[in-house]
Short mmCIF file of C-alpha atoms in Angstrom, two decimals:
data_model
loop_
_atom_site.label_atom_id
_atom_site.label_comp_id
_atom_site.label_asym_id
_atom_site.label_seq_id
_atom_site.Cartn_x
_atom_site.Cartn_y
_atom_site.Cartn_z
CA LEU A 29 100.41 84.20 106.96
CA ALA A 30 97.21 86.00 106.44
CA LEU A 31 97.96 86.32 102.68
CA VAL A 32 98.64 82.65 102.41
CA ARG A 33 95.40 81.66 104.03
CA GLU A 34 93.62 84.27 101.75
CA ASP A 35 92.29 86.19 104.60
CA TRP A 36 92.17 89.28 102.74
CA PRO A 37 90.67 91.50 105.48
CA GLN A 38 93.26 90.41 108.06
CA ALA A 39 96.07 90.81 105.47
CA GLU A 40 94.80 94.22 104.81
CA ASN A 41 94.72 95.34 108.52
CA LEU A 42 98.26 93.99 109.19
CA ALA A 43 99.75 95.66 106.13
CA ARG A 44 98.17 98.90 107.23
CA GLN A 45 99.67 98.50 110.61
CA ALA A 46 103.06 97.56 109.16
CA LEU A 47 103.54 100.31 106.50
CA PRO A 48 103.94 103.32 108.80
CA LEU A 49 106.32 101.34 110.88
CA SER A 50 108.44 100.41 107.74
CA GLU A 51 108.21 104.11 106.60
CA LYS A 52 109.49 105.28 110.13
CA VAL A 53 112.47 102.99 109.90
CA GLY A 54 112.94 104.12 106.24
CA ARG A 55 113.87 100.71 104.78
CA LEU A 56 112.71 100.82 101.09
CA GLU A 57 112.39 97.01 100.77
CA LEU A 58 109.97 96.93 103.72
CA ILE A 59 107.84 99.72 102.49
CA ALA A 60 107.70 98.09 99.10
CA THR A 61 106.64 94.66 100.52
CA ASP A 62 104.05 96.30 102.79
CA CYS A 63 102.60 98.23 99.88
CA PHE A 64 102.67 95.16 97.74
CA ARG A 65 100.88 93.15 100.33
CA LEU A 66 98.25 95.97 101.12
CA ALA A 67 97.58 96.33 97.26
CA LYS A 68 97.23 92.48 96.86
CA ALA A 69 94.78 92.36 99.98
CA LEU A 70 92.76 95.23 98.65
CA VAL A 71 92.50 93.96 95.02
CA ARG A 72 91.35 90.55 96.28
CA GLN A 73 88.55 92.31 97.99
CA THR A 74 87.68 93.97 94.80
CA LYS A 75 89.01 97.31 96.03
CA SER A 76 91.16 97.96 93.00
CA ALA A 77 90.88 101.72 92.99
CA GLU A 78 92.00 101.75 96.67
CA ALA A 79 94.81 99.28 95.87
CA LEU A 80 96.29 101.10 92.81
CA PRO A 81 98.40 103.71 94.55
CA TYR A 82 99.98 101.15 96.92
CA ALA A 83 100.78 98.70 93.93
CA GLN A 84 102.29 101.64 92.03
CA ARG A 85 104.39 102.57 94.93
CA ALA A 86 105.56 98.86 95.38
CA VAL A 87 106.57 98.57 91.59
CA GLU A 88 108.30 101.94 91.79
CA ILE A 89 110.40 100.84 94.76
CA TYR A 90 111.06 97.33 93.62
CA THR A 91 112.16 98.89 90.37
CA ARG A 92 114.82 101.20 91.89
CA LEU A 93 116.09 98.26 94.04
CA SER A 94 116.08 95.91 91.01
CA SER A 95 114.14 93.55 93.31
CA PRO A 96 113.25 90.00 92.47
CA ASN A 97 109.79 90.66 93.55
CA LEU A 98 109.17 93.28 90.82
CA GLU A 99 107.38 90.95 88.54
CA GLU A 100 104.88 89.81 91.08
CA ALA A 101 104.26 93.43 91.96
CA ARG A 102 103.63 94.19 88.49
CA ALA A 103 101.24 91.62 88.20
CA THR A 104 99.27 93.07 91.17
CA LEU A 105 99.62 96.39 89.40
CA ARG A 106 97.95 95.01 86.32
CA GLU A 107 95.22 93.53 88.24
CA CYS A 108 94.50 96.99 89.81
CA GLU A 109 94.52 98.57 86.47
CA SER A 110 92.01 96.00 84.88
#
């Protein structure tokens, strides 16, 4: 919801809290989603360098999973790299 409202600091905070929980569970789709959300929140706050590893990880996982979310994650990765 924070992403929809474009509340980037709150979205960053929530994604940072969610990522370790997803990693603990070990569900790749959840990990990729949290990485993507964190990257998106960071890049929207002009923190591209900090967002880059999360965007890369999201793209890597979504690629392995052949996820329909891959293109959106790639777009965020391109934002980080530009």
